[in-house]
Amino acid sequence: MQKFKQRKVTSETSHLSIDRIVHNGHHVMTFKPEILMISTYPPRECGIATYTHDLTQALINQFSASMTPRICALENSFRKHQYDNIVKYTLQTDDADSYLHLSRKIDLDDAIELVVLQHEFGLFAKQEEAFFQLLYSINKPVIVVFHTVLPEPDPGLRIKIKIIARYAASIVVMTNASVKILTQDYQIDRKQIQVIAHGTHLVDYPDKAYLKRKYALKDRLVLSTFGLLSQGKNIEMTLQAMPEIIRQHPEVVFLVLGKTHPDVFKDEEDLYSQRLRALAQSLHIENHVRFVSHYLPTSELLEYLQLTDVYLFTSKDPNQAVSGTFSYALSCGCPIVSTPIPHAREVLSDGAGIIVDFNDSRQLAVEVNRLLDDQSLRQSISINAIQKMAVTAWENSAIAHAQLFMSYCRKHEQLEYAIPKLNYKHIQSMTDEFGIVQFSKLNQADISSGYTLDDNARSLIAMCMEYEIRPMDNTLKAIKKYLHFLKFCYTESGVMLNYVNKHRDFSEQNKKENLEDANGRAIWALGYVIGLAGFLPDVLIAEARILFGHSMRHALKMHSTRAMAFTLKGLYYKNLSDPSISDIQIMEVLADRLVQMYSHESDNHWKWFESYITYANAVLPEALLCAAILTDSIVYKTVAQATFDFLLDKTFSGNQISVITNKGWLHKGIVPELVKSGAEQPIDVAYSIIALRKFSQVFPQSGYYSKLVTAFSWFNGNNHLNQIVYNPCTGGCYDGLEQNNINLNQGAESTISYLIARLVIEMAQSERYNQKQRAAQFLEGFIQTN
């Protein structure tokens, strides 16, 4: 009998984060580790508070099943705050006894397995000795996040940082420049340091003109800067550059976003803001400067950044290691002109922005005017910045932090990635009254790419799946639209054409490419529609039956392996509600072809249908399994499982899927020297997930369901880049996982593939829950009768 090692639940541990699971019919408590972050936290207004809030929310959204983030909020005697429930403790940073009390609470709290300290020099300045004693006294792993790393330290500062490093299990910094300073100027071991960039928010890049109208900035060229105001921001540099900028661009306006920093206001009242306004008046530019003097909600701030034409970062601190405001502007696609802080020098290379000297207003004016004169340059810089900052999305930051955190927890388990909520926004924006557009630029539909039968057939399947789960009128309208597109693609010969241009005419590309795969996908889609007879309106079923019947005239003429597989799937779904002897006969012919191909190519080391493994591979064994279900063929079933297991062996490594790509086709008899990563397509992961569901239904005890969950986590960052492929903000899916970066365009194929995968895992979870319920009811009945 398997034994479970459990902690004793006492009065001190009664508040642990507890999940209940069922093991052998009994409820067993499982404990999620708590991660305690010592930091400022909203409603306190400061950059680190915002940072910690955004990080904890990302961790909760993605990894709530694996860990529970909690907060120890930093307070002082100047101002008290009311916090939400995530705040477990508070630390009075100007009270030495508070540090001692906190260390005792942490050590007595069995739920807390890791402490993360967000460090800034000023936060603990009044009680440095108590702060060091706190680090020394905590008998749990401590990770220290340095938000500032000062170069060329004096002996006193060097000693302080080395003491912190001595007590830290790991150190996190946000730039490579900070790593260099810590290793060279402080002699900190490089192995102790992790680089995790400052997180940024995903945005959906709405129409800039719309946002300008919303904020009364129509027809204006917008410069902006933001953050809590203090003299270090050096807003004066921009104000002094404004007369020359206005002379060349009289429509320009400079937005100063954010109120005076609370600590500055405490020390100096609001003198800094008053001086800025007085300077604007003395330069006669007050009509070209707008002070938005309140602490902006994140949604409002991101809109201001997205309407900005040029963002200005003019810090006069040459040692500022990192800036959240700078990172947010870059991720919103703002062309940036910045002074040369280390963060800017590191990030703005390779055409991602422009650097000017400290306090040089004349140079700033020259570069701003150059950007305002050249829209194509602004656009190029914007695209480069968006690509460079993609890795910094809070979702990716959460992955990096979660992996680090779990490595220090006592029970180091695999991360469990949350399943995102459904978001149809991008598919809706990609679909017009005719059908779904093929490609996109970022998340904006590119109508010049036209439409394809492939994408609209996939969309039809996705909408049918959604309608099965949640039958809504809007979904039904989408089904009608995509079905009518398939009808549009039919020709008198019965063959469907695949490519339709933006003018809704068939393009010449149809004459240059083999259309069998596209026709096979359409048959799959039509069969899926017919399979919902009695659920979908009769008129749609009748229309789909007519189109399906026309397509079957060419089914036996197909030679493409994948076209035959798609057709088998169409026949399978169609015959679930509309069985036909002739359909079964066609199915057996196509399935026999696959078995014959397998018999010809397979040996003890190669169990596949062809002498190579390329794209859409999981469709082949899945289609053969579908044929086995309808025909009760043991041969089909055996070959299906043998080939699928062979494929899974090639694509799963540990707790991760890596699908085969055109950078690494597998060939019989040739062992690749190195498995090449990159060019992984969402569609291939989706095909794997679809097949895993079908195999888990037929072979429920073979581990296919757990692989399904693993495969789906590929979209959420469980891949070789540890980056999200699905964008939860737009609802789109990135077009590919390259070797070193993500293709950020969100076209129809990738987005629909994700949606189908998302609906499949929802259905699979429901099926698994129902299986467990039935098993539990059977067991309960058995116990009662015996």
PDB file of N, CA, C and O in Angstrom, residues 543-586:
ATOM      1  N   GLU A 543     -27.377  20.998 -45.413  1.00  0.00           N
ATOM      2  CA  GLU A 543     -26.393  21.642 -46.287  1.00  0.00           C
ATOM      3  C   GLU A 543     -25.050  20.927 -46.207  1.00  0.00           C
ATOM      4  O   GLU A 543     -24.392  20.693 -47.226  1.00  0.00           O
ATOM      5  N   ALA A 544     -24.668  20.543 -44.997  1.00  0.00           N
ATOM      6  CA  ALA A 544     -23.396  19.846 -44.829  1.00  0.00           C
ATOM      7  C   ALA A 544     -23.424  18.472 -45.485  1.00  0.00           C
ATOM      8  O   ALA A 544     -22.419  18.029 -46.064  1.00  0.00           O
ATOM      9  N   ARG A 545     -24.566  17.797 -45.431  1.00  0.00           N
ATOM     10  CA  ARG A 545     -24.677  16.470 -46.056  1.00  0.00           C
ATOM     11  C   ARG A 545     -24.490  16.554 -47.573  1.00  0.00           C
ATOM     12  O   ARG A 545     -23.850  15.693 -48.186  1.00  0.00           O
ATOM     13  N   ILE A 546     -25.064  17.588 -48.164  1.00  0.00           N
ATOM     14  CA  ILE A 546     -24.925  17.749 -49.619  1.00  0.00           C
ATOM     15  C   ILE A 546     -23.454  17.955 -49.980  1.00  0.00           C
ATOM     16  O   ILE A 546     -22.934  17.303 -50.902  1.00  0.00           O
ATOM     17  N   LEU A 547     -22.790  18.856 -49.268  1.00  0.00           N
ATOM     18  CA  LEU A 547     -21.380  19.112 -49.560  1.00  0.00           C
ATOM     19  C   LEU A 547     -20.525  17.876 -49.291  1.00  0.00           C
ATOM     20  O   LEU A 547     -19.600  17.564 -50.052  1.00  0.00           O
ATOM     21  N   PHE A 548     -20.827  17.157 -48.222  1.00  0.00           N
ATOM     22  CA  PHE A 548     -20.090  15.946 -47.887  1.00  0.00           C
ATOM     23  C   PHE A 548     -20.243  14.906 -48.992  1.00  0.00           C
ATOM     24  O   PHE A 548     -19.263  14.266 -49.391  1.00  0.00           O
ATOM     25  N   GLY A 549     -21.463  14.752 -49.465  1.00  0.00           N
ATOM     26  CA  GLY A 549     -21.709  13.782 -50.525  1.00  0.00           C
ATOM     27  C   GLY A 549     -20.930  14.095 -51.784  1.00  0.00           C
ATOM     28  O   GLY A 549     -20.357  13.192 -52.418  1.00  0.00           O
ATOM     29  N   HIS A 550     -20.868  15.376 -52.169  1.00  0.00           N
ATOM     30  CA  HIS A 550     -20.079  15.764 -53.336  1.00  0.00           C
ATOM     31  C   HIS A 550     -18.598  15.442 -53.121  1.00  0.00           C
ATOM     32  O   HIS A 550     -17.910  14.980 -54.046  1.00  0.00           O
ATOM     33  N   SER A 551     -18.109  15.666 -51.909  1.00  0.00           N
ATOM     34  CA  SER A 551     -16.685  15.442 -51.641  1.00  0.00           C
ATOM     35  C   SER A 551     -16.315  13.965 -51.724  1.00  0.00           C
ATOM     36  O   SER A 551     -15.198  13.619 -52.123  1.00  0.00           O
ATOM     37  N   MET A 552     -17.223  13.101 -51.336  1.00  0.00           N
ATOM     38  CA  MET A 552     -16.930  11.673 -51.328  1.00  0.00           C
ATOM     39  C   MET A 552     -16.654  11.122 -52.731  1.00  0.00           C
ATOM     40  O   MET A 552     -16.050  10.059 -52.875  1.00  0.00           O
ATOM     41  N   ARG A 553     -17.066  11.860 -53.754  1.00  0.00           N
ATOM     42  CA  ARG A 553     -16.801  11.402 -55.125  1.00  0.00           C
ATOM     43  C   ARG A 553     -15.313  11.316 -55.403  1.00  0.00           C
ATOM     44  O   ARG A 553     -14.866  10.563 -56.279  1.00  0.00           O
ATOM     45  N   HIS A 554     -14.508  12.071 -54.625  1.00  0.00           N
ATOM     46  CA  HIS A 554     -13.069  12.103 -54.863  1.00  0.00           C
ATOM     47  C   HIS A 554     -12.276  11.439 -53.745  1.00  0.00           C
ATOM     48  O   HIS A 554     -11.051  11.417 -53.807  1.00  0.00           O
ATOM     49  N   ALA A 555     -12.959  10.897 -52.749  1.00  0.00           N
ATOM     50  CA  ALA A 555     -12.258  10.387 -51.571  1.00  0.00           C
ATOM     51  C   ALA A 555     -11.265   9.282 -51.917  1.00  0.00           C
ATOM     52  O   ALA A 555     -10.136   9.264 -51.412  1.00  0.00           O
ATOM     53  N   LEU A 556     -11.673   8.354 -52.763  1.00  0.00           N
ATOM     54  CA  LEU A 556     -10.818   7.213 -53.073  1.00  0.00           C
ATOM     55  C   LEU A 556      -9.715   7.566 -54.073  1.00  0.00           C
ATOM     56  O   LEU A 556      -8.832   6.748 -54.342  1.00  0.00           O
ATOM     57  N   LYS A 557      -9.761   8.783 -54.617  1.00  0.00           N
ATOM     58  CA  LYS A 557      -8.706   9.221 -55.533  1.00  0.00           C
ATOM     59  C   LYS A 557      -7.555   9.917 -54.806  1.00  0.00           C
ATOM     60  O   LYS A 557      -6.563  10.287 -55.428  1.00  0.00           O
ATOM     61  N   MET A 558      -7.733  10.098 -53.483  1.00  0.00           N
ATOM     62  CA  MET A 558      -6.699  10.809 -52.723  1.00  0.00           C
ATOM     63  C   MET A 558      -5.465   9.934 -52.538  1.00  0.00           C
ATOM     64  O   MET A 558      -5.561   8.734 -52.276  1.00  0.00           O
ATOM     65  N   HIS A 559      -4.300  10.568 -52.658  1.00  0.00           N
ATOM     66  CA  HIS A 559      -3.037   9.858 -52.450  1.00  0.00           C
ATOM     67  C   HIS A 559      -2.241  10.435 -51.277  1.00  0.00           C
ATOM     68  O   HIS A 559      -1.347   9.766 -50.765  1.00  0.00           O
ATOM     69  N   SER A 560      -2.569  11.654 -50.880  1.00  0.00           N
ATOM     70  CA  SER A 560      -1.896  12.256 -49.726  1.00  0.00           C
ATOM     71  C   SER A 560      -2.269  11.507 -48.453  1.00  0.00           C
ATOM     72  O   SER A 560      -3.452  11.288 -48.172  1.00  0.00           O
ATOM     73  N   THR A 561      -1.261  11.092 -47.696  1.00  0.00           N
ATOM     74  CA  THR A 561      -1.518  10.330 -46.471  1.00  0.00           C
ATOM     75  C   THR A 561      -2.391  11.127 -45.510  1.00  0.00           C
ATOM     76  O   THR A 561      -3.338  10.588 -44.924  1.00  0.00           O
ATOM     77  N   ARG A 562      -2.092  12.408 -45.369  1.00  0.00           N
ATOM     78  CA  ARG A 562      -2.853  13.219 -44.421  1.00  0.00           C
ATOM     79  C   ARG A 562      -4.249  13.530 -44.933  1.00  0.00           C
ATOM     80  O   ARG A 562      -5.198  13.604 -44.149  1.00  0.00           O
ATOM     81  N   ALA A 563      -4.407  13.679 -46.222  1.00  0.00           N
ATOM     82  CA  ALA A 563      -5.741  13.884 -46.784  1.00  0.00           C
ATOM     83  C   ALA A 563      -6.621  12.668 -46.510  1.00  0.00           C
ATOM     84  O   ALA A 563      -7.806  12.801 -46.162  1.00  0.00           O
ATOM     85  N   MET A 564      -6.036  11.472 -46.644  1.00  0.00           N
ATOM     86  CA  MET A 564      -6.800  10.267 -46.325  1.00  0.00           C
ATOM     87  C   MET A 564      -7.169  10.238 -44.848  1.00  0.00           C
ATOM     88  O   MET A 564      -8.285   9.842 -44.476  1.00  0.00           O
ATOM     89  N   ALA A 565      -6.247  10.664 -43.987  1.00  0.00           N
ATOM     90  CA  ALA A 565      -6.514  10.660 -42.546  1.00  0.00           C
ATOM     91  C   ALA A 565      -7.620  11.651 -42.198  1.00  0.00           C
ATOM     92  O   ALA A 565      -8.526  11.342 -41.411  1.00  0.00           O
ATOM     93  N   PHE A 566      -7.559  12.860 -42.761  1.00  0.00           N
ATOM     94  CA  PHE A 566      -8.620  13.840 -42.505  1.00  0.00           C
ATOM     95  C   PHE A 566      -9.969  13.301 -42.973  1.00  0.00           C
ATOM     96  O   PHE A 566     -10.999  13.482 -42.310  1.00  0.00           O
ATOM     97  N   THR A 567      -9.966  12.624 -44.122  1.00  0.00           N
ATOM     98  CA  THR A 567     -11.211  12.062 -44.646  1.00  0.00           C
ATOM     99  C   THR A 567     -11.755  10.977 -43.726  1.00  0.00           C
ATOM    100  O   THR A 567     -12.970  10.893 -43.483  1.00  0.00           O
ATOM    101  N   LEU A 568     -10.866  10.139 -43.198  1.00  0.00           N
ATOM    102  CA  LEU A 568     -11.290   9.122 -42.242  1.00  0.00           C
ATOM    103  C   LEU A 568     -11.960   9.766 -41.020  1.00  0.00           C
ATOM    104  O   LEU A 568     -12.977   9.270 -40.515  1.00  0.00           O
ATOM    105  N   LYS A 569     -11.398  10.871 -40.552  1.00  0.00           N
ATOM    106  CA  LYS A 569     -12.005  11.541 -39.407  1.00  0.00           C
ATOM    107  C   LYS A 569     -13.372  12.109 -39.755  1.00  0.00           C
ATOM    108  O   LYS A 569     -14.310  12.039 -38.950  1.00  0.00           O
ATOM    109  N   GLY A 570     -13.493  12.655 -40.961  1.00  0.00           N
ATOM    110  CA  GLY A 570     -14.801  13.143 -41.398  1.00  0.00           C
ATOM    111  C   GLY A 570     -15.826  12.030 -41.462  1.00  0.00           C
ATOM    112  O   GLY A 570     -16.984  12.202 -41.030  1.00  0.00           O
ATOM    113  N   LEU A 571     -15.428  10.888 -42.011  1.00  0.00           N
ATOM    114  CA  LEU A 571     -16.336   9.736 -42.070  1.00  0.00           C
ATOM    115  C   LEU A 571     -16.712   9.271 -40.663  1.00  0.00           C
ATOM    116  O   LEU A 571     -17.873   8.900 -40.412  1.00  0.00           O
ATOM    117  N   TYR A 572     -15.756   9.279 -39.757  1.00  0.00           N
ATOM    118  CA  TYR A 572     -16.027   8.838 -38.382  1.00  0.00           C
ATOM    119  C   TYR A 572     -17.096   9.721 -37.743  1.00  0.00           C
ATOM    120  O   TYR A 572     -18.096   9.216 -37.218  1.00  0.00           O
ATOM    121  N   TYR A 573     -16.909  11.020 -37.778  1.00  0.00           N
ATOM    122  CA  TYR A 573     -17.860  11.903 -37.109  1.00  0.00           C
ATOM    123  C   TYR A 573     -19.217  11.889 -37.801  1.00  0.00           C
ATOM    124  O   TYR A 573     -20.258  11.908 -37.134  1.00  0.00           O
ATOM    125  N   LYS A 574     -19.213  11.810 -39.093  1.00  0.00           N
ATOM    126  CA  LYS A 574     -20.487  11.775 -39.827  1.00  0.00           C
ATOM    127  C   LYS A 574     -21.290  10.530 -39.460  1.00  0.00           C
ATOM    128  O   LYS A 574     -22.511  10.589 -39.242  1.00  0.00           O
ATOM    129  N   ASN A 575     -20.607   9.399 -39.311  1.00  0.00           N
ATOM    130  CA  ASN A 575     -21.308   8.154 -39.060  1.00  0.00           C
ATOM    131  C   ASN A 575     -21.709   7.959 -37.598  1.00  0.00           C
ATOM    132  O   ASN A 575     -22.406   6.997 -37.272  1.00  0.00           O
ATOM    133  N   LEU A 576     -21.309   8.875 -36.728  1.00  0.00           N
ATOM    134  CA  LEU A 576     -21.790   8.817 -35.360  1.00  0.00           C
ATOM    135  C   LEU A 576     -23.285   9.082 -35.284  1.00  0.00           C
ATOM    136  O   LEU A 576     -23.991   8.537 -34.433  1.00  0.00           O
ATOM    137  N   SER A 577     -23.779   9.916 -36.202  1.00  0.00           N
ATOM    138  CA  SER A 577     -25.212  10.226 -36.194  1.00  0.00           C
ATOM    139  C   SER A 577     -25.901   9.794 -37.480  1.00  0.00           C
ATOM    140  O   SER A 577     -27.126   9.726 -37.533  1.00  0.00           O
ATOM    141  N   ASP A 578     -25.131   9.510 -38.513  1.00  0.00           N
ATOM    142  CA  ASP A 578     -25.707   9.195 -39.820  1.00  0.00           C
ATOM    143  C   ASP A 578     -24.952   8.016 -40.437  1.00  0.00           C
ATOM    144  O   ASP A 578     -24.207   8.167 -41.395  1.00  0.00           O
ATOM    145  N   PRO A 579     -25.103   6.802 -39.859  1.00  0.00           N
ATOM    146  CA  PRO A 579     -24.330   5.643 -40.331  1.00  0.00           C
ATOM    147  C   PRO A 579     -24.707   5.240 -41.754  1.00  0.00           C
ATOM    148  O   PRO A 579     -25.865   5.348 -42.160  1.00  0.00           O
ATOM    149  N   SER A 580     -23.675   4.797 -42.471  1.00  0.00           N
ATOM    150  CA  SER A 580     -23.879   4.426 -43.873  1.00  0.00           C
ATOM    151  C   SER A 580     -22.917   3.304 -44.227  1.00  0.00           C
ATOM    152  O   SER A 580     -21.720   3.387 -43.934  1.00  0.00           O
ATOM    153  N   ILE A 581     -23.446   2.253 -44.869  1.00  0.00           N
ATOM    154  CA  ILE A 581     -22.594   1.129 -45.284  1.00  0.00           C
ATOM    155  C   ILE A 581     -21.555   1.594 -46.294  1.00  0.00           C
ATOM    156  O   ILE A 581     -20.384   1.202 -46.232  1.00  0.00           O
ATOM    157  N   SER A 582     -21.943   2.442 -47.214  1.00  0.00           N
ATOM    158  CA  SER A 582     -20.996   2.923 -48.225  1.00  0.00           C
ATOM    159  C   SER A 582     -19.876   3.740 -47.573  1.00  0.00           C
ATOM    160  O   SER A 582     -18.710   3.669 -48.000  1.00  0.00           O
ATOM    161  N   ASP A 583     -20.224   4.501 -46.535  1.00  0.00           N
ATOM    162  CA  ASP A 583     -19.188   5.243 -45.813  1.00  0.00           C
ATOM    163  C   ASP A 583     -18.191   4.290 -45.173  1.00  0.00           C
ATOM    164  O   ASP A 583     -16.972   4.518 -45.218  1.00  0.00           O
ATOM    165  N   ILE A 584     -18.689   3.233 -44.554  1.00  0.00           N
ATOM    166  CA  ILE A 584     -17.816   2.264 -43.901  1.00  0.00           C
ATOM    167  C   ILE A 584     -16.917   1.584 -44.940  1.00  0.00           C
ATOM    168  O   ILE A 584     -15.730   1.321 -44.678  1.00  0.00           O
ATOM    169  N   GLN A 585     -17.457   1.334 -46.096  1.00  0.00           N
ATOM    170  CA  GLN A 585     -16.644   0.712 -47.151  1.00  0.00           C
ATOM    171  C   GLN A 585     -15.501   1.636 -47.577  1.00  0.00           C
ATOM    172  O   GLN A 585     -14.364   1.191 -47.760  1.00  0.00           O
ATOM    173  N   ILE A 586     -15.805   2.922 -47.759  1.00  0.00           N
ATOM    174  CA  ILE A 586     -14.755   3.886 -48.099  1.00  0.00           C
ATOM    175  C   ILE A 586     -13.737   3.967 -46.963  1.00  0.00           C
ATOM    176  O   ILE A 586     -12.520   4.003 -47.191  1.00  0.00           O
TER     177      ILE A 586
END
